[in-house]
Structures are given as C-alpha cells and as structure tokens.
Short mmCIF file of C-alpha atoms in Angstrom, two decimals:
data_model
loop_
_atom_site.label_atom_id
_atom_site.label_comp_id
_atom_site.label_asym_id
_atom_site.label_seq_id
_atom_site.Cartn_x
_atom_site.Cartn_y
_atom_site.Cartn_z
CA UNK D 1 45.40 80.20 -19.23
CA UNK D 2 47.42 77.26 -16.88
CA UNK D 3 48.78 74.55 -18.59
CA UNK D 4 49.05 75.50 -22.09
CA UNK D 5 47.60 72.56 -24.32
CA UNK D 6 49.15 71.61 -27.61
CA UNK D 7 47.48 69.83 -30.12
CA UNK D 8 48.73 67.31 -32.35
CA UNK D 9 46.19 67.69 -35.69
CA UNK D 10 46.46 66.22 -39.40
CA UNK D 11 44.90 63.66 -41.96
CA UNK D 12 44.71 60.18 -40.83
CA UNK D 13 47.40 57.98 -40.39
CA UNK D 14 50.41 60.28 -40.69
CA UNK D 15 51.24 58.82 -37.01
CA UNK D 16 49.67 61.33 -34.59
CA UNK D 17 49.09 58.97 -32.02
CA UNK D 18 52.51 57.37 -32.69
CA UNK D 19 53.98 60.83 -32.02
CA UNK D 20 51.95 61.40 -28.86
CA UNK D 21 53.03 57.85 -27.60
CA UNK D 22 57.39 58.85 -28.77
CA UNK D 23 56.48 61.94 -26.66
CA UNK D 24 54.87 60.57 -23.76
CA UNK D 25 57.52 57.91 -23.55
CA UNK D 26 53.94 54.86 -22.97
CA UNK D 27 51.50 53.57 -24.74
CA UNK D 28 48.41 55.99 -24.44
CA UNK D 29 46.86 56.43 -27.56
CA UNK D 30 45.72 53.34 -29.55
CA UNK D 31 48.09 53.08 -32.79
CA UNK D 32 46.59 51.04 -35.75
CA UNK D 33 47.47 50.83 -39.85
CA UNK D 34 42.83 51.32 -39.51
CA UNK D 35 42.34 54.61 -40.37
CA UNK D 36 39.78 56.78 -38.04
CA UNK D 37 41.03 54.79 -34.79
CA UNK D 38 41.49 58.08 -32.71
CA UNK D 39 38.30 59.58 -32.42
CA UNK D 40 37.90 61.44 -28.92
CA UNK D 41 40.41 63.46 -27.73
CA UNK D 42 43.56 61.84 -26.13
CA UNK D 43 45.79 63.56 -23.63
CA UNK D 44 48.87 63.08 -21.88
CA UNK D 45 50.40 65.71 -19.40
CA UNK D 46 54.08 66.95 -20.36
CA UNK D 47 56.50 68.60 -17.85
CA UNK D 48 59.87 69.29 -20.33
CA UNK D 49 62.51 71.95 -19.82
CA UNK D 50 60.16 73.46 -16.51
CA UNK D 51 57.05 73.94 -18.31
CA UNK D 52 54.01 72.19 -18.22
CA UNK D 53 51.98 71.60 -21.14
CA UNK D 54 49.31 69.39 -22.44
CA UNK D 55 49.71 67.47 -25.72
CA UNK D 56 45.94 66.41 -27.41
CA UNK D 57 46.02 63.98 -29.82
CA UNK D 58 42.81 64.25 -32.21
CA UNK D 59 41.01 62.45 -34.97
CA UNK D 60 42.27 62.69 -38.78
CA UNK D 61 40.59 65.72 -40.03
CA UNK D 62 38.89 64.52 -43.25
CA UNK D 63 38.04 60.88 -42.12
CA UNK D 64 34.98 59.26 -43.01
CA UNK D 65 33.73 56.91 -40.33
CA UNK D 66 31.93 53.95 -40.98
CA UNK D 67 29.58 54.61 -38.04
CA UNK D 68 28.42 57.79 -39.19
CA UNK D 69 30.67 59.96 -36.23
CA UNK D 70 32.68 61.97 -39.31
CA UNK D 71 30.57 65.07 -37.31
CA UNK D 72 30.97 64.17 -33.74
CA UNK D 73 34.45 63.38 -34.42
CA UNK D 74 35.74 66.84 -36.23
CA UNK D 75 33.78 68.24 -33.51
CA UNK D 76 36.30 67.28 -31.44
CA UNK D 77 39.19 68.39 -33.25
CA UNK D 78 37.49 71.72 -33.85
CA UNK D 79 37.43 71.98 -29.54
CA UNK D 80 41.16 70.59 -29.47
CA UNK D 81 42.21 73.15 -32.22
CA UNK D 82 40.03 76.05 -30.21
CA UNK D 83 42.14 74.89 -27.03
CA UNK D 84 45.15 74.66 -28.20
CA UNK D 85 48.32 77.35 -27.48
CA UNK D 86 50.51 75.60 -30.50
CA UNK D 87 49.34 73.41 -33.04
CA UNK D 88 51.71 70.38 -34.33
CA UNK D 89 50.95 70.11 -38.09
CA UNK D 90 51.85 66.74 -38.93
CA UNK D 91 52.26 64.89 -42.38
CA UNK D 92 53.87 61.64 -44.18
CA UNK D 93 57.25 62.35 -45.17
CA UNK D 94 57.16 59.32 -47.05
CA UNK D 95 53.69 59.66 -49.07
CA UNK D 96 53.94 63.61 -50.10
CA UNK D 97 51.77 66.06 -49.88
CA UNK D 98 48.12 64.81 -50.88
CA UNK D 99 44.82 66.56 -51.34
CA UNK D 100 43.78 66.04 -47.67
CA UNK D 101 47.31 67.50 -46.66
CA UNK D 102 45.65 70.94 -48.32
CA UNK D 103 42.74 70.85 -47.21
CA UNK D 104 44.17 70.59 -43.01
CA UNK D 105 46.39 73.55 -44.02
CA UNK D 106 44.13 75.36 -45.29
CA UNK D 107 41.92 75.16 -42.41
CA UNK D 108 45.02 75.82 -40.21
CA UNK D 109 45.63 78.62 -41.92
CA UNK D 110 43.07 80.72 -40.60
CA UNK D 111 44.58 80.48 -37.05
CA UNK D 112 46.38 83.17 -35.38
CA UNK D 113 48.41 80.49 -33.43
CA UNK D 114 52.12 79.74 -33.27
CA UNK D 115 52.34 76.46 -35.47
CA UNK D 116 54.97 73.86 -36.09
CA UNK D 117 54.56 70.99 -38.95
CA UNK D 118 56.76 67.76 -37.97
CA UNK D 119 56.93 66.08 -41.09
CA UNK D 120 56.97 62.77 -39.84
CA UNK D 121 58.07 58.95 -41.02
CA UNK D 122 61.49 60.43 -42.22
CA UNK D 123 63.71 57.41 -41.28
CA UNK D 124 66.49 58.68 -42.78
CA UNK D 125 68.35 61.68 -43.00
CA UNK D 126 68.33 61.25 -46.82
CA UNK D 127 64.57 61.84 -46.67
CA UNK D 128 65.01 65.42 -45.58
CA UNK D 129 66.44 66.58 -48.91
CA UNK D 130 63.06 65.79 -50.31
CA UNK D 131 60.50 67.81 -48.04
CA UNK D 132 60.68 71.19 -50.12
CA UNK D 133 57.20 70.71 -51.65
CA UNK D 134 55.83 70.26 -48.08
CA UNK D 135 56.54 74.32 -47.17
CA UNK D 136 53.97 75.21 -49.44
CA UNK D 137 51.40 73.97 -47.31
CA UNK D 138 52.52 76.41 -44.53
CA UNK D 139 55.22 79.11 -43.02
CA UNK D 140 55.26 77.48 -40.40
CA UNK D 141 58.79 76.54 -38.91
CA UNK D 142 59.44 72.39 -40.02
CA UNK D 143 61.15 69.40 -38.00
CA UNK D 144 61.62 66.24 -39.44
CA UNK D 145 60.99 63.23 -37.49
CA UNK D 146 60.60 59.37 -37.03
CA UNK D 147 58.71 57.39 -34.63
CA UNK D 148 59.75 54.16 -35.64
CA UNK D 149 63.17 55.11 -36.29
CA UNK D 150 63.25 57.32 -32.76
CA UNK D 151 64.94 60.22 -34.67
CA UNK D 152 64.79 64.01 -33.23
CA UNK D 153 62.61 63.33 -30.31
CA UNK D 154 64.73 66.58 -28.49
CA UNK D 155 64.78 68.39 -31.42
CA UNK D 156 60.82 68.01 -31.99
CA UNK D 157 60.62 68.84 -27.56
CA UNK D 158 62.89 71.78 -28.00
CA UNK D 159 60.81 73.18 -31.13
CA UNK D 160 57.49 73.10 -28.98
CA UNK D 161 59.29 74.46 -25.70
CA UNK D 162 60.46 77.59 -28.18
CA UNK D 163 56.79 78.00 -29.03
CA UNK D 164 54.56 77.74 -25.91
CA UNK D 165 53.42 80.94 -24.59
CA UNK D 166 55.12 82.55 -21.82
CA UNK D 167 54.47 80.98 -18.57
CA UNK D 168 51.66 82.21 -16.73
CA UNK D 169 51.03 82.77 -12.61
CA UNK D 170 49.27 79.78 -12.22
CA UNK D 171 50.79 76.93 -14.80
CA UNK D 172 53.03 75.24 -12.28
CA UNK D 173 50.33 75.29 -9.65
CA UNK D 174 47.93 74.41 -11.93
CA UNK D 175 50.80 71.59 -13.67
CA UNK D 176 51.36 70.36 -10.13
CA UNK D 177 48.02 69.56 -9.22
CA UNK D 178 47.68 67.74 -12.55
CA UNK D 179 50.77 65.76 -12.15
CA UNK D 180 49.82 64.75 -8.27
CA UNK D 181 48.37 61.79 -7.28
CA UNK D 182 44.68 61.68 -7.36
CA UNK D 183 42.46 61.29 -4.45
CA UNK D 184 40.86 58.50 -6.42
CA UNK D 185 41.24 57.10 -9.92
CA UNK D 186 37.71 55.40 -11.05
CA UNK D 187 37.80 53.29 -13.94
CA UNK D 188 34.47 53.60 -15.51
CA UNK D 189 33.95 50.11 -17.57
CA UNK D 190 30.93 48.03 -19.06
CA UNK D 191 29.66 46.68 -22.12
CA UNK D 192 29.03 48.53 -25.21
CA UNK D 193 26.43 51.96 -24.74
CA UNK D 194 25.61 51.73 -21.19
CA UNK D 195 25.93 54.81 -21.01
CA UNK D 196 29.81 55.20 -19.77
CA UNK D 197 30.82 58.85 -22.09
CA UNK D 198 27.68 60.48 -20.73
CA UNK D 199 28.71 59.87 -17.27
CA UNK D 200 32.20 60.93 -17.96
CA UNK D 201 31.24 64.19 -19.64
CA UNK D 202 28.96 64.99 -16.83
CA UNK D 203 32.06 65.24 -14.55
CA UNK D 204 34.08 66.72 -16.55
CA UNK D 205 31.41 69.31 -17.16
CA UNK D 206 32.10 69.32 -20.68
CA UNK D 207 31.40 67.41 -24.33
CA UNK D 208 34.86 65.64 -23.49
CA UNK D 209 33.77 62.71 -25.12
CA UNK D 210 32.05 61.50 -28.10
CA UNK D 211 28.22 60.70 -27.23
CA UNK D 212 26.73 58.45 -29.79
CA UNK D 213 23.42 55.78 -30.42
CA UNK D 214 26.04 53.87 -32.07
CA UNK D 215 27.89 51.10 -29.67
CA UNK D 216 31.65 50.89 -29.14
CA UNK D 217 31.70 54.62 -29.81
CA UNK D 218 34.84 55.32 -27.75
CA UNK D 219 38.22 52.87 -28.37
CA UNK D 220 40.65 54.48 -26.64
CA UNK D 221 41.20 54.11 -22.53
CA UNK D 222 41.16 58.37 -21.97
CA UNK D 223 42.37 59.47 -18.67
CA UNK D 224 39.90 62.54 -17.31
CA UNK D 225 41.09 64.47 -14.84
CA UNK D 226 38.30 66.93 -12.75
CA UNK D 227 37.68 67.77 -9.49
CA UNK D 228 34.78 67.39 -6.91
CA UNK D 229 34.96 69.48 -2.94
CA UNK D 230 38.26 70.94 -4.48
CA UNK D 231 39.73 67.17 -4.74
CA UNK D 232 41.36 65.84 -7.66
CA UNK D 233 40.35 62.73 -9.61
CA UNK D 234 40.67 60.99 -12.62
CA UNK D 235 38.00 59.17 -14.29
CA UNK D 236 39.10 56.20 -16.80
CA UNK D 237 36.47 56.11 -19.85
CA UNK D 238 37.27 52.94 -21.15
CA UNK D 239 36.31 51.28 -24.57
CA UNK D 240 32.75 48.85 -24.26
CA UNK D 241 33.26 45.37 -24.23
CA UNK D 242 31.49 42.50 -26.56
CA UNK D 243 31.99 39.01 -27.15
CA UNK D 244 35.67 38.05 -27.89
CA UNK D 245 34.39 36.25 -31.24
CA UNK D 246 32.53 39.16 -31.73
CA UNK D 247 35.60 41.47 -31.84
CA UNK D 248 35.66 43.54 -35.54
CA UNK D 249 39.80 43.60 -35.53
CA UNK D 250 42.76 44.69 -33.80
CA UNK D 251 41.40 47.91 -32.81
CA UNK D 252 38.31 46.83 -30.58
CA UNK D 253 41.11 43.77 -29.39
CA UNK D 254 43.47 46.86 -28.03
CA UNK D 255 40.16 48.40 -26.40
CA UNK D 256 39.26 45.10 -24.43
CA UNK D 257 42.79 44.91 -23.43
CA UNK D 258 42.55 48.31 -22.56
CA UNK D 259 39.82 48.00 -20.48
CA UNK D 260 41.01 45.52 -18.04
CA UNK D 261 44.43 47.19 -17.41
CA UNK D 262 42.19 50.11 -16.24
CA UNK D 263 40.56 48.23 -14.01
CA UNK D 264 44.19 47.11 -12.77
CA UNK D 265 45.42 50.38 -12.01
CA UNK D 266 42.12 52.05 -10.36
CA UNK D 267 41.52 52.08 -7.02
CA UNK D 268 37.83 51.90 -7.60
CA UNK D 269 35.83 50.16 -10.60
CA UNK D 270 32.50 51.14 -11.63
CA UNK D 271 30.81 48.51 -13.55
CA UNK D 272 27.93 50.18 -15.41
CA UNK D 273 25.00 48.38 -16.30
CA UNK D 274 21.73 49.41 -18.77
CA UNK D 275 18.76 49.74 -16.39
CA UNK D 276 16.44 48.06 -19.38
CA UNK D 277 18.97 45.42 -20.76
CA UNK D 278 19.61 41.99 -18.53
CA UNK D 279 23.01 40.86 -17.92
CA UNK D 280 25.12 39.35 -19.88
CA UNK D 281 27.91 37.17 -20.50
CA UNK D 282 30.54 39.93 -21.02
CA UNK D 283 29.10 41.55 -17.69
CA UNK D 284 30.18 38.48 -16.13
CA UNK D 285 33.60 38.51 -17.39
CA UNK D 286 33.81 42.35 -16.58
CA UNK D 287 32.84 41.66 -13.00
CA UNK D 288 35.23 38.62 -13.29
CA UNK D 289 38.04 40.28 -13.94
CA UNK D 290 37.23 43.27 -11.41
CA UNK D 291 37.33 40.33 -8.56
CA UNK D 292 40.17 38.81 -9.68
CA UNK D 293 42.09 41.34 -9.13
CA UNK D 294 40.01 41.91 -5.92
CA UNK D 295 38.79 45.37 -6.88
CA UNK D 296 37.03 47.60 -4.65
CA UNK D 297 33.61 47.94 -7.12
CA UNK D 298 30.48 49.84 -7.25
CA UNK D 299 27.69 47.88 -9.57
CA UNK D 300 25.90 51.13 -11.63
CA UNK D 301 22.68 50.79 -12.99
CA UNK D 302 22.07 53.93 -15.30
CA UNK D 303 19.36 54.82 -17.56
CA UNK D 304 16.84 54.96 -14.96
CA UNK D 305 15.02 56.81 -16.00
CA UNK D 306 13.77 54.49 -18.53
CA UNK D 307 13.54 51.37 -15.88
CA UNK D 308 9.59 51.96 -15.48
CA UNK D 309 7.97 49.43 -13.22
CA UNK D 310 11.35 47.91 -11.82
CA UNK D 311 12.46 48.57 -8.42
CA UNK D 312 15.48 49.33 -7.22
CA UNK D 313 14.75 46.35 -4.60
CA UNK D 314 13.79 44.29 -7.90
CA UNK D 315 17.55 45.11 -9.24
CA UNK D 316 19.72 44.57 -6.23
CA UNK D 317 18.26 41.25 -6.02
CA UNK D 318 18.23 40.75 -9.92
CA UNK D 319 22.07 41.91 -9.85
CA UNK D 320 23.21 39.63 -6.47
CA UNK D 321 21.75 36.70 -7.94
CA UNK D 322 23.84 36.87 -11.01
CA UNK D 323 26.63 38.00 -9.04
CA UNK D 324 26.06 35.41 -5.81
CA UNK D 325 29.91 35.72 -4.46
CA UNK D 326 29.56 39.87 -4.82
CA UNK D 327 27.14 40.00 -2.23
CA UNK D 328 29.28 42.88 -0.65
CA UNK D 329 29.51 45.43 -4.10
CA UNK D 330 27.02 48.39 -3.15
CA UNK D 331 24.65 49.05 -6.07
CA UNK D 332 23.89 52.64 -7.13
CA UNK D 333 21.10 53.86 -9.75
CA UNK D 334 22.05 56.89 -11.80
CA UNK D 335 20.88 58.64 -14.50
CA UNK D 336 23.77 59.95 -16.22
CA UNK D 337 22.20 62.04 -18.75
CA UNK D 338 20.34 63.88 -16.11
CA UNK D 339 23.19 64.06 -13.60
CA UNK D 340 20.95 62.51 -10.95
CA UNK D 341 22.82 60.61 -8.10
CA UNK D 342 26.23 61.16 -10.04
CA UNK D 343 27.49 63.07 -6.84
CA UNK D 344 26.63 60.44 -4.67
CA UNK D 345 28.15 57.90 -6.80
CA UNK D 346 31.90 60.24 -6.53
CA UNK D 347 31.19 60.02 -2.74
CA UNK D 348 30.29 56.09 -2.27
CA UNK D 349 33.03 55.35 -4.37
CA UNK D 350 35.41 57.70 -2.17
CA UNK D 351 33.76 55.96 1.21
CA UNK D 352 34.74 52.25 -0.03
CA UNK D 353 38.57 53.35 -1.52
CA UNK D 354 38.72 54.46 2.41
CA UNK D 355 37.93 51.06 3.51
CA UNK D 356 40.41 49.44 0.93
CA UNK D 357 42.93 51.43 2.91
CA UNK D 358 42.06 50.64 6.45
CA UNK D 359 44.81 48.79 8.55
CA UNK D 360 43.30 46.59 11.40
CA UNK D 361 45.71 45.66 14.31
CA UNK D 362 46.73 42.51 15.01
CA UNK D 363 45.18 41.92 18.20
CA UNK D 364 41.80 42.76 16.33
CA UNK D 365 41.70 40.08 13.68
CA UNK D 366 42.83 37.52 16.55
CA UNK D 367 39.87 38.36 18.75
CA UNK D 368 37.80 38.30 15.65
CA UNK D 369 39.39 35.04 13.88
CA UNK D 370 39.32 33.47 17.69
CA UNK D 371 35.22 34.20 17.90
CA UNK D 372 34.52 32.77 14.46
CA UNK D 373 36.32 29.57 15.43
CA UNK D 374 34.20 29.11 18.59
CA UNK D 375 30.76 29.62 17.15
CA UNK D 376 31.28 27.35 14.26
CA UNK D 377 35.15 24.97 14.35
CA UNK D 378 36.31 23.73 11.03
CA UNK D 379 35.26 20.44 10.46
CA UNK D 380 37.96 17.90 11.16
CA UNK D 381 39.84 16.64 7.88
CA UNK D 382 41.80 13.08 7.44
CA UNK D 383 41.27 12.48 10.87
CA UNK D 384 43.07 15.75 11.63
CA UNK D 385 41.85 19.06 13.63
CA UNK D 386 42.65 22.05 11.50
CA UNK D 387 44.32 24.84 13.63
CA UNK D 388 44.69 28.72 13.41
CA UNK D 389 47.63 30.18 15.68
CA UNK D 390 47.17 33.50 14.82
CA UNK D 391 46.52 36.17 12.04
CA UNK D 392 47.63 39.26 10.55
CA UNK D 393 46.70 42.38 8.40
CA UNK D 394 49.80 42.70 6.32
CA UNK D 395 48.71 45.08 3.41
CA UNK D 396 45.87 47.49 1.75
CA UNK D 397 44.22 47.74 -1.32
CA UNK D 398 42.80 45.13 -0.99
CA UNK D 399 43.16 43.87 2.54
CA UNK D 400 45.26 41.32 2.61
CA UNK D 401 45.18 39.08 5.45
CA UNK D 402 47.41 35.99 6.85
CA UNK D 403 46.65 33.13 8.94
CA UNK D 404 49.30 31.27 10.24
CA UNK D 405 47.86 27.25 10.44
CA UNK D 406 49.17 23.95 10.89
CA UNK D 407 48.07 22.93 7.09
CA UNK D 408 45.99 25.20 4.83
CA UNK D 409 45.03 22.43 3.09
CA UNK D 410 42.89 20.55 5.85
CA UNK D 411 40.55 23.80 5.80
CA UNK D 412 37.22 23.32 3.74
CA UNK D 413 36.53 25.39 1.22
CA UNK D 414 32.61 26.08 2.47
CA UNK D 415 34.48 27.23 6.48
CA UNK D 416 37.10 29.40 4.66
CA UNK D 417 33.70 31.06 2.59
CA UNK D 418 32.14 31.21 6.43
CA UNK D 419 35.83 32.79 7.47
CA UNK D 420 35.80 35.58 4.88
CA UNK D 421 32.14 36.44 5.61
CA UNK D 422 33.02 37.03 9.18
CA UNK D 423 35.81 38.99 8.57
CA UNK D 424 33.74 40.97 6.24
CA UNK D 425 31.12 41.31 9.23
CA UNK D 426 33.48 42.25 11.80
CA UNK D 427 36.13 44.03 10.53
CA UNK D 428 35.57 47.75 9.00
CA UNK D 429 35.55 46.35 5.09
CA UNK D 430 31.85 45.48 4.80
CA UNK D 431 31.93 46.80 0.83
CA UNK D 432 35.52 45.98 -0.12
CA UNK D 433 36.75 42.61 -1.31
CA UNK D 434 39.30 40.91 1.14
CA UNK D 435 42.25 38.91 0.37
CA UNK D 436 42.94 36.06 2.39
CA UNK D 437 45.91 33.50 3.03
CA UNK D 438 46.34 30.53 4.71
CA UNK D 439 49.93 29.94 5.32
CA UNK D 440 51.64 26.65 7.45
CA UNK D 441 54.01 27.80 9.71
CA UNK D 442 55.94 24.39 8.78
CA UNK D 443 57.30 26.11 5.83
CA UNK D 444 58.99 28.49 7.56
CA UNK D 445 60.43 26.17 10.25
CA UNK D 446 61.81 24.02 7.38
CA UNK D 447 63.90 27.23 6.30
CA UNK D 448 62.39 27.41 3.37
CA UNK D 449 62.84 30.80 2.02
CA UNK D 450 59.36 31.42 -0.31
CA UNK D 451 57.42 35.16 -1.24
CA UNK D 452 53.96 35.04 0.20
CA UNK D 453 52.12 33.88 -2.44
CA UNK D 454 54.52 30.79 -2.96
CA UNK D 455 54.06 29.73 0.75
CA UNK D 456 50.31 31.02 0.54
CA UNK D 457 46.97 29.40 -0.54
CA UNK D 458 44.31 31.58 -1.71
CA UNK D 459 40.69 31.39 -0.61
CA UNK D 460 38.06 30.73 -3.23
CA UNK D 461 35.38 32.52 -2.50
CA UNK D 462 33.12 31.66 -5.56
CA UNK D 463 29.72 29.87 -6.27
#
C-alpha cells in the first residue's frame, strides 16, 4: 500500500480545503465563499507522529457546475474515495445537517473503511452541545473543529493517526522519497486549454486531472509528483491564464496568482502554446513574467498533430519573432494526447536545469569578458572610456554574474546586449537565461556597506 492516503470528502463549502490548508500548515488548496472551487484532486504530503500519509482534498459531492464538469468532477472524488485508507467526513457545525449532508453519508456508507466526521466551523465550545442530530448521519467516531477559530488541530491529527492502517514495509521509504527534494520541479503554465492537464496526466500515467473542451478547467496550482529513469519529479499543473479584465471573480484572480508563484519556485517553466492558435497578449505576459524572474524555460507547442501545413521551422521563427529577447528558450513540439515527444521534453528540460546550475571559474569569464572587449570596446561615454577590471560567477539558478567597472552607468545598453550574447556563446549556458551586474568598485572603496543588488545595475536585455 505505501503512504496511506486520506481523503477529505463532503458537500460544498463545509471548509474542506480550509481543513486541508489548517492541516498542512500553507496555503495549497484555493479557499473561496464560490461553491464548486475545488474540482481536481488536491494533495499535500503529511509526516505526523512517524507516519506518513497523504491527505486529498476533493470536490463537494453534489455540486452542480456551471461548466457542465458535475461528471468529471465526482469522477474524481469517486478515485479519491477508491484511494483512500480513512475517509474525513466533514460537515457545517453551524448550518445542520441538510439534505446533501444525507445523501454524502449515505454514499459513505457503503464503504468498508475506517471513517471519521470532523464536524467543522464549531468556534466555540458551546457549539458542541448541539451536534447530536449530526450522529445520525454516521457511527463513525466525531471531532469537532474550527479553522478559523484554530480549535483541535491535535485532537483532529491524533484522531486520523488512531485510524491509519498499520504501517507497511515500504511507507517510510516510499514517504521519504516523496518528502525529498525533486530532481526537477516543472511548472507547466499557459493560457487557457492548451492542452496543460493532458500533459500532466500523461506523466502521471493516470486521469489525475480533470480533461475538459471547456477553458479554465483546472483552478487550483496541484503539485504532481511521478517519476521518469527511477528519478523523482514534480510537475506544477497550474490554472490557464486570460485577460486580467477578463477575470470571472476571485477564484480565477487566486489561479493567475497562482500561476506565477509556480513559475517562482520551479526550476524549469514550460510555457505551452496551441499549435493552431497565434500568440497572444497573455502569452506575452506569461513569458514576461518567466524572464523576469530569469527562468530557465522551454517554449511547448502541443497539439501537433492538428498544425497541418506549418513547420516546425515556420514556428520557431513565428515564436522568436514574438519573443525577439528569448532567442535562447529551446522550442519543443509535443502532442500531449498522444504522448509523442513528452519524454524528450522531461529530458531537455533536465539538460537546461543542469546548465542553470553550472559554476564557471573565475579565470574563465575573465578570458571570456577580456576577448569580447577586444573584438568590439564599448563605445566611449561623456568623454569617458568605460572599463571592466574583472568578473565573477557568484551564484546559480540563474547564473549570476559580476563585473567589477569603473561606472556601470557609462556602459550602453546595445554593448551590455552584445556582452550577454557573448557570455551566452562562450560560456556553457547557451539555453539558460543569465543574470548580469555591473558593479563600480568606487562603492566599495567609499566604505559603503550595500547587498548586491543595491550596489548593482541590472542589464536590460529587452527589444
């Protein structure tokens, strides 16, 4: 069995996703008065009391979605419930039982699993003397709890502990390799049905995620762990971006914002593109953000299948003169659906997070820096000659490198573009964005006392 999974199931809005966020101790699932927000499965690994489990947060059983999911949706509750090792009944102490309330229990009911219902939303102690019409609904053993109120948090961990199976020979091995750091984390991201839940449910060799016609299908960021050449990685399905004045409410505003702290936090981003759509202006401010936070990136073009008469030649140049200052992203053509090239992709994207992480010696970027400024010295500024002493690698992810100069500011903008592309040329980062300073060594002499990017001046490296 490994980790045991434990699933957190009920109507909507009796706080599941509140609950799996009090448990987690972050912010993982999306948390909204909208009913229906939750509708693929959400998980978070727990390690409590030395046992691994998973929790699963799911959809409200009974919901009626606007986009016409209601069956793609309890689909995936039905799998969560399947999964699960202990189910976490959960209700609105505050509302009472209602119809729906039934209707989960009895479907519960028919399990042969060890349940618990957490009555939640009970603020107050006082609340408690009021849940007796709640055990009709089940025999299951009851804890009363409140997100908002953070009441019985151990009580509600020590109730699931008592009910997990017994441990297994392979949960902590299995736990451990969960809980370790990834070879790679790849935040998948895009605009609205490129394609993006496909792709993830092809490596997770499963229907992990809810596949739909409809756009905007998936609002949640879901971490998705799998493994390719027994290495571990996560894939970050993240919600598809429109328009900001297009946004429907709070919900898709959490997904957007969503979206671009995955691309933060992954060491890779691949921006997915429709093979038969052009680009767009939310493509733009994807790739945007991806390079502002100087990104490592693959550009995806999926679907194509259905591209036709374009070439791939057609699309590389298509996608680099859109993108003119991303000249360096490598470009691969997939067709999710099919799982053609999707290995590839795990391995390109592998290759370039290697590059992110190369360290060049010092003596290397000097002979290389040294070279650039004899074919082609920076044009002299305010009748003065811009000079470069020396430079240094001084992080990864992304490479960072400083040049020590007597002013950063007498360096043109076009010779600092030239710079980069050298460095690029010369230096083993050929598909990996590099970050580059220009610091006066005049500060330092001066005694001022500054963090790097107070004494530093960024090069602009955009059309």
């Amino acid at each position: 069995m490994g980790v045991p999974k434990v699933a957190i199931v009920g109507r909507p809005n009796v706080g599941k996703s509140s609950l799996l966020n009090w448990l987690a101790g972050k912010r993982i699932s999306v948390v909204d008065p909208m009913s229906g927000v939750t509708r693929d499965r959400v998980t978070y690994l727990m390690h409590e009391g030395d046992r691994y489990f998973e929790l699963v947060d799911t959809g409200g059983i009974g919901i009626v979605d606007l986009d016409d999911l209601s069956a793609d949706i309890d689909h995936q509750i039905q799998v969560g419930i399947e999964e699960a090792a202990v189910i976490l009944f959960v209700v609105d102490g505050k509302t009472g039982v209602t119809k729906l309330d039934i209707d989960v229990a009895e479907r519960l009911r028919k399990l042969e699993k060890p349940m618990l219902m957490v009555i939640n939303k009970c603020d107050s102690p006082k609340l408690d003397d009021d849940i007796a019409e709640y055990y009709r609904l089940t025999n299951a053993p009851v804890v009363c709890t409140s997100v908002k109120s953070g009441r019985n948090l151990d009580g509600l961990l020590a109730k699931v502990l008592e009910l997990l199976p017994s441990e297994d020979d392979v949960e902590q091995d299995e736990g451990a390799l969960l809980s370790a750091t990834p070879e790679l984390k790849l935040a998948i991201v895009g605009r609205r049905n490129v394609g993006k839940s496909t792709f993830i449910n092809v490596l997770a060799e499963t229907d992990r995620m809810i596949v739909s016609e409809v756009a905007g299908t998936t609002r949640d960021s879901v971490d998705i762990h799998f493994q390719l050449d027994e290495k571990s990685f996560i894939a970050i399905d993240t919600p598809g971006v429109r328009k900001k004045k297009s946004l429907a409410g709070s919900v898709e505003w959490y997904g957007l914002t969503r979206a671009k702290r995955s691309v933060r936090r992954a060491n890779v981003v691949l921006m997915f593109f429709n093979a038969i759509d052009t680009i767009s202006r939310v493509d733009k401010q994807l790739v945007d953000e991806i390079a502002t936070h100087h990104k490592p990136c693959i550009f995806v073009v999926n679907k194509w299948d259905l591209a036709g008469d374009m070439t791939t030649e057609k699309w590389t140049e298509y996608l680099f003169h859109q993108f003119a200052s991303m000249r360096h992203v490598p470009i691969a053509f997939i067709t999710a659906e099919q799982q053609r090239n999707v290995k590839k992709l795990i391995n390109l994207a592998q290759t370039i997070h290697k590059q992110a992480c190369i360290r060049v010696s010092t003596s290397k970027v000097n002979t290389v820096v040294r070279a650039a400024i004899e074919n082609n010295p920076p044009p002299h500024r305010k009748n003065r000659r811009p000079k470069i002493f020396y430079g240094t690698q001084v992080s990864t992810e992304p490479p960072t490198i400083v040049l020590k100069c007597n002013d950063p500011k007498l360096f043109d903008p076009s010779w600092k573009r030239y710079l980069l592309g050298v460095l690029r040329e010369q230096l083993p980062f050929q598909e990996v964005p590099i970050r580059l300073y220009m610091r006066s060594r005049l500060k330092r002499e001066e005694g001022m006392d500054t963090s790097l990017e107070d004494q530093a001046e960024s090069v602009d490296v955009s059309e």
